[in-house]
Amino acid sequence: MDVDALVAPRVREMQSYAPIVPFDVLSKRLDMAVDRIVKLDANENPYGSSPRALEAIAQSRLMHIYPDPDQTALREAIASEVGVAMEHILCGAGADEVIDTLARSFIEPGDAILDLPPTFGMYKWEADILGARHVVVPRRPDFSVDVDAVERAVRETAASGCTPKLLFVSNPNNPDGSVTPRADLLRLLDLPLVVVVDEAYIDFSTEESLATLVRERVNLVVLRTFSKLAGMAGLRVGYGLFPTGILGHLWKVKQPYTPNVAGTVAALAALTDRRWLADVVHRMVAERARLSAALRHFDWLTPLPSHANFVLCRVGGGRRARAVKEGLERQGVLVRYFDRDGLRDCIRISIGRPEQTDALLRALQHVATASS
Ligand SMILES: *Cc1c(COP(=O)(O)O)cnc(C)c1O
């Protein structure tokens, strides 16, 4: 029996994701204890989780009970934090699940998802998995959004008989950390589709969030996560802010029991841990400045300005990003590298603790001398 022939054709044709090597596997391969590895490859919080969040998990005696499918307590807490009523809020197992629920609520095979690469990979993944047309409007070389080109692409897609439904804008953008001016976002909101502004990194920038605008704009969705600032990437809690007109449909599509109980109690506690959160932002913004300045001393690295908890660097001077990444990895320092359109020979370094920055700089120095 050819079971493979039964797999949905669009899934059979999908490329498998470049797997990220699990932390413990890498630790074995490098023969290095997990706590000696300097992990600056996934924009995680180098200070761990909010202490109150960890304490709340330890104290919870509700793990044998299914979570509240209405997420009442968490949505109330987020509502007062963000300043929009809980009727606008839906939480999920990470912002990733919210993206997935949104996409599954809107997309029929053949509809279009507009994407502004280089950017976060999940948006294209949704297009692939749902059989949507993936309409690409590349960012300019400085990573700014070409709003005129987006407007043109929406018109042309519609004229071709395909319905443009979702436009994803990561703001700040992953992987470069640039922000899109509010005036440009407002122009995009005038387009006849749903504009999803992904604010996973907004806490590390001084930009004003679009969150409260979901009360007035029927086609705006704003995404947030507890993964980055609150240090809860492993717990999987994120949320979206929606116009009420859209949200009713998402509740029908969403898996009923996410986020789980551990994630929910942790997120509730993290929201009360204001001093800790503010302190982390303060430290990481300072460290971002120190890291960027230090990277400029390597004449073969060009760090780009960032409003997020990472810095993208172009690698030049005859060196290849991949070789740099591998040279760092052999010394137990993990970064992301990219080598594709718009991201030729780039490495992305997440902001770590000061001693991790120091270890990275030593390892870079070693890479520099070893290969020159
Ligand atoms: C990390 C990230 C997310 C989501 O993360 P979750 O862990 O699923 O909450 C969403 N968007 C961008 C741009 C990200 O980098």
XYZ file of C-alpha atoms and ligand atoms in Angstrom:
387
model
C 0.000 0.000 0.000
C 1.311 3.408 -0.930
C 0.445 5.261 2.259
C 2.505 8.209 1.120
C 0.004 8.758 -1.712
C -2.666 9.344 0.944
C -0.773 12.244 2.505
C -2.268 15.589 1.468
C -0.357 16.683 -1.676
C 0.450 20.128 -0.274
C 1.993 18.459 2.785
C 3.932 15.957 0.676
C 5.390 18.831 -1.326
C 6.370 20.887 1.721
C 10.039 20.986 2.620
C 10.773 19.855 6.151
C 11.834 22.596 8.485
C 15.563 23.036 9.053
C 15.622 21.337 12.444
C 17.055 23.244 15.376
C 19.380 20.916 17.243
C 17.920 20.354 20.729
C 19.912 21.884 23.552
C 20.742 18.613 25.323
C 21.769 16.908 22.054
C 24.086 19.781 21.258
C 25.512 19.663 24.746
C 26.468 15.995 24.173
C 27.868 16.718 20.721
C 30.034 19.582 21.990
C 30.858 17.593 25.113
C 29.985 20.651 27.145
C 27.578 20.980 30.085
C 24.307 22.736 29.242
C 25.087 25.562 31.669
C 28.423 26.253 29.956
C 26.848 26.742 26.548
C 26.190 30.364 25.669
C 22.841 30.157 23.926
C 22.273 33.299 21.891
C 20.369 31.747 18.989
C 16.656 31.917 19.818
C 15.966 35.308 21.430
C 15.217 33.675 24.763
C 15.460 35.544 28.048
C 18.996 35.082 29.424
C 17.721 35.771 32.951
C 15.326 32.828 32.843
C 11.658 33.054 33.773
C 10.068 35.590 36.052
C 10.686 34.253 39.605
C 7.049 34.775 40.490
C 6.044 32.661 37.489
C 8.245 29.770 38.665
C 6.898 30.095 42.193
C 3.310 30.038 40.913
C 3.941 26.785 39.034
C 5.493 25.213 42.121
C 2.475 26.255 44.225
C -0.261 25.235 41.778
C -2.374 22.245 42.778
C -4.562 22.359 39.669
C -2.466 20.405 37.190
C -4.922 17.475 37.159
C -7.797 19.785 36.133
C -8.353 20.939 32.535
C -7.699 24.630 32.014
C -10.587 27.111 31.725
C -11.412 27.081 27.990
C -12.558 30.706 28.278
C -9.179 31.722 29.758
C -11.123 34.091 31.994
C -8.508 34.951 34.621
C -5.672 35.348 32.129
C -7.722 37.435 29.707
C -8.861 39.711 32.548
C -5.286 40.203 33.690
C -4.061 40.941 30.151
C -6.995 43.301 29.614
C -5.998 45.466 32.543
C -2.328 45.296 31.540
C -2.906 46.293 27.910
C -5.911 48.562 28.350
C -8.408 46.789 26.094
C -11.448 44.816 27.239
C -11.125 41.041 27.546
C -13.652 40.655 24.697
C -10.752 41.579 22.391
C -8.338 38.968 23.737
C -7.560 35.357 22.879
C -4.614 33.430 24.345
C -2.861 30.423 22.899
C 0.079 28.042 23.264
C 2.466 30.764 22.225
C 1.761 33.509 19.716
C 2.474 30.737 17.208
C -0.797 29.017 18.053
C -2.671 32.310 17.792
C -1.199 32.811 14.311
C -2.274 29.296 13.394
C -5.827 29.752 14.697
C -6.125 33.036 12.850
C -4.831 31.590 9.598
C -7.089 28.532 9.818
C -10.062 30.808 10.482
C -9.472 32.887 7.356
C -7.686 30.868 4.720
C -9.234 28.605 2.102
C -6.787 26.927 -0.306
C -5.967 29.461 -3.026
C -6.393 32.578 -0.844
C -3.358 34.795 -0.439
C -1.174 35.504 2.588
C 1.053 38.555 2.142
C 4.482 38.341 3.689
C 7.285 40.900 4.005
C 10.558 38.950 4.107
C 13.147 38.746 5.451
C 10.976 38.057 8.477
C 9.671 35.442 10.907
C 9.203 32.052 9.230
C 5.811 31.074 10.678
C 3.858 33.252 8.247
C 5.101 31.341 5.218
C 4.663 28.065 7.047
C 0.942 28.845 7.467
C 0.637 29.600 3.769
C 2.299 26.285 2.902
C 0.293 24.165 5.309
C -3.059 25.719 4.357
C -2.467 25.767 0.601
C -2.531 29.555 0.444
C -0.729 31.597 -2.160
C 2.347 33.098 -0.496
C 2.632 36.610 -1.916
C 6.014 38.096 -1.122
C 6.778 41.811 -0.965
C 10.477 41.950 -0.044
C 11.621 44.577 2.415
C 14.102 47.155 1.131
C 17.832 46.545 1.742
C 17.512 48.530 5.008
C 14.600 46.226 5.994
C 11.969 48.968 5.770
C 8.546 48.045 4.401
C 7.787 49.252 0.870
C 4.182 50.293 1.472
C 3.605 51.291 -2.169
C 4.730 47.843 -3.265
C 2.420 46.193 -0.715
C -0.519 48.234 -2.028
C 0.359 47.191 -5.574
C 0.706 43.537 -4.605
C -2.717 43.542 -2.918
C -4.311 45.070 -6.049
C -2.562 42.691 -8.429
C -3.333 39.631 -6.321
C -7.014 40.553 -6.216
C -7.018 41.267 -9.979
C -5.626 37.779 -10.596
C -8.710 36.299 -8.958
C -7.067 35.339 -5.675
C -8.312 36.915 -2.433
C -5.640 38.635 -0.315
C -6.692 37.890 3.267
C -3.848 38.274 5.733
C -0.809 40.561 5.805
C 1.813 39.857 8.480
C 4.068 42.646 9.772
C 6.567 41.748 12.475
C 7.188 44.987 14.414
C 9.967 45.096 15.525
C 10.960 42.758 12.731
C 12.648 39.451 13.393
C 15.518 38.940 12.348
C 16.838 42.506 11.977
C 15.112 44.436 14.773
C 13.883 47.356 12.674
C 10.532 49.024 13.301
C 7.885 50.170 10.848
C 6.715 53.754 11.375
C 3.186 54.082 12.734
C 2.140 56.138 9.692
C 3.094 53.218 7.425
C 1.172 50.733 9.571
C -1.885 53.000 9.396
C -1.589 53.096 5.601
C -1.466 49.306 5.512
C -4.621 49.213 7.646
C -6.484 50.990 4.853
C -5.943 47.933 2.636
C -8.846 45.500 2.213
C -7.361 42.646 4.261
C -6.511 41.752 7.864
C -3.243 43.323 9.013
C -1.497 41.254 11.677
C 1.050 43.323 13.589
C 3.311 40.902 15.450
C 4.611 42.727 18.527
C 6.601 39.809 20.007
C 9.497 42.206 20.699
C 7.678 45.483 21.393
C 8.808 45.548 25.056
C 12.412 46.082 23.987
C 11.586 49.091 21.789
C 10.370 52.587 22.526
C 7.734 52.336 19.777
C 4.120 52.845 20.674
C 2.094 49.629 20.468
C -0.927 49.426 18.174
C -2.758 47.340 20.791
C -5.549 49.728 21.767
C -6.349 50.427 18.103
C -8.064 47.024 17.850
C -11.073 48.739 19.471
C -11.535 50.968 16.404
C -10.041 49.156 13.440
C -12.020 46.151 12.219
C -9.073 44.625 10.337
C -6.235 44.949 12.869
C -4.781 42.070 14.882
C -1.920 42.601 17.352
C 0.137 39.638 18.631
C 2.076 39.428 21.888
C 3.941 36.696 23.731
C 5.239 35.704 27.163
C 8.138 33.887 25.489
C 10.600 36.702 25.131
C 10.475 39.274 27.950
C 8.771 37.089 30.568
C 11.190 34.251 29.785
C 8.482 31.657 29.227
C 9.381 30.312 25.750
C 9.251 26.734 27.071
C 5.835 27.251 28.676
C 4.146 28.378 25.443
C 1.856 31.321 26.239
C 0.991 34.106 23.812
C -2.039 36.150 22.924
C -3.699 38.188 20.241
C -5.715 41.399 20.453
C -8.582 41.376 17.980
C -11.573 43.393 16.856
C -14.599 41.637 18.414
C -16.030 41.014 14.940
C -13.170 38.674 14.089
C -12.671 37.052 17.466
C -15.994 35.210 17.604
C -14.885 33.087 14.674
C -11.506 32.270 16.166
C -13.086 30.836 19.321
C -14.834 28.265 17.112
C -11.560 27.212 15.502
C -9.221 27.270 18.482
C -8.170 24.151 20.396
C -10.121 24.368 23.678
C -7.456 23.756 26.332
C -4.538 26.037 25.552
C -2.592 27.599 27.191
C -2.152 24.798 29.718
C -2.503 25.227 33.486
C 1.220 25.668 34.155
C 1.525 28.315 31.461
C -1.591 30.098 32.668
C -0.605 30.376 36.337
C 2.914 31.390 35.295
C 1.642 34.099 32.948
C -0.722 35.457 35.613
C 2.157 35.673 38.075
C 4.548 37.160 35.514
C 2.093 39.994 34.888
C 2.412 40.978 38.568
C 6.221 40.804 38.469
C 6.589 44.362 37.178
C 9.864 45.261 38.842
C 11.551 42.125 37.517
C 10.242 42.700 33.984
C 11.290 46.351 33.970
C 14.712 45.385 35.276
C 15.186 42.800 32.507
C 14.219 45.342 29.825
C 16.616 47.859 31.318
C 19.520 45.417 31.435
C 18.916 44.044 27.975
C 18.581 47.430 26.303
C 21.858 48.484 27.929
C 23.513 45.235 26.884
C 22.244 45.638 23.326
C 24.070 48.974 23.099
C 27.250 47.524 24.593
C 27.169 44.479 22.291
C 26.560 46.578 19.166
C 29.445 48.898 20.014
C 31.773 45.967 20.685
C 30.799 44.222 17.437
C 31.742 47.325 15.464
C 35.357 46.772 16.515
C 35.484 43.738 14.236
C 35.987 45.295 10.823
C 34.344 42.268 9.163
C 31.090 42.655 11.110
C 28.381 45.261 10.554
C 25.786 45.226 13.336
C 22.443 46.759 12.349
C 20.446 49.025 14.660
C 17.915 46.980 16.629
C 14.785 47.677 18.668
C 14.566 44.069 19.860
C 16.477 41.599 22.051
C 18.863 40.597 19.263
C 21.301 42.185 16.842
C 21.664 41.201 13.194
C 25.170 41.478 11.764
C 26.319 41.402 8.203
C 29.485 39.366 7.802
C 32.012 40.730 5.294
C 35.744 40.989 4.777
C 35.872 37.746 2.829
C 34.326 35.706 5.639
C 31.192 33.579 5.467
C 28.433 33.745 8.071
C 28.195 29.991 8.169
C 31.867 29.573 8.986
C 31.564 32.208 11.725
C 28.535 30.451 13.205
C 30.348 27.107 13.152
C 33.511 28.597 14.618
C 31.471 30.036 17.486
C 29.572 26.801 17.969
C 32.795 24.827 18.426
C 33.495 27.168 21.344
C 30.047 26.609 22.805
C 28.543 29.899 21.639
C 25.320 29.524 19.654
C 24.010 32.155 17.210
C 21.670 31.997 14.199
C 23.065 32.381 10.749
C 21.257 33.210 7.543
C 22.287 33.003 3.934
C 19.296 33.685 1.748
C 17.798 36.526 -0.279
C 17.911 39.746 1.689
C 19.969 38.036 4.390
C 23.184 37.098 2.606
C 25.892 36.217 5.087
C 24.232 37.400 8.267
C 24.373 36.224 11.851
C 21.770 37.083 14.460
C 22.937 37.320 18.049
C 20.403 37.333 20.869
C 21.131 39.661 23.771
C 22.574 37.727 26.699
C 23.857 38.532 30.171
C 27.037 40.651 30.246
C 29.263 37.637 30.899
C 27.678 35.874 27.918
C 28.441 38.900 25.733
C 32.028 38.718 26.985
C 32.223 35.019 26.093
C 30.823 35.749 22.633
C 33.359 38.530 22.043
C 36.237 36.270 23.115
C 34.968 33.544 20.801
C 34.656 36.022 17.906
C 38.212 37.170 18.541
C 39.295 33.555 18.395
C 37.431 33.036 15.103
C 39.106 36.179 13.738
C 42.657 35.110 14.602
C 42.161 31.419 13.775
C 41.216 32.120 10.147
C 43.355 35.123 9.249
C 9.262 34.405 18.954
C 8.287 35.018 18.006
C 6.904 34.775 18.087
C 6.194 33.838 18.941
O 6.581 33.156 19.823
P 5.758 32.172 20.740
O 6.848 31.545 21.511
O 5.009 31.237 19.859
O 4.847 33.019 21.568
C 6.058 35.439 17.238
N 6.519 36.294 16.341
C 7.818 36.563 16.223
C 8.251 37.550 15.215
C 8.746 35.917 17.028
O 10.048 36.137 16.849
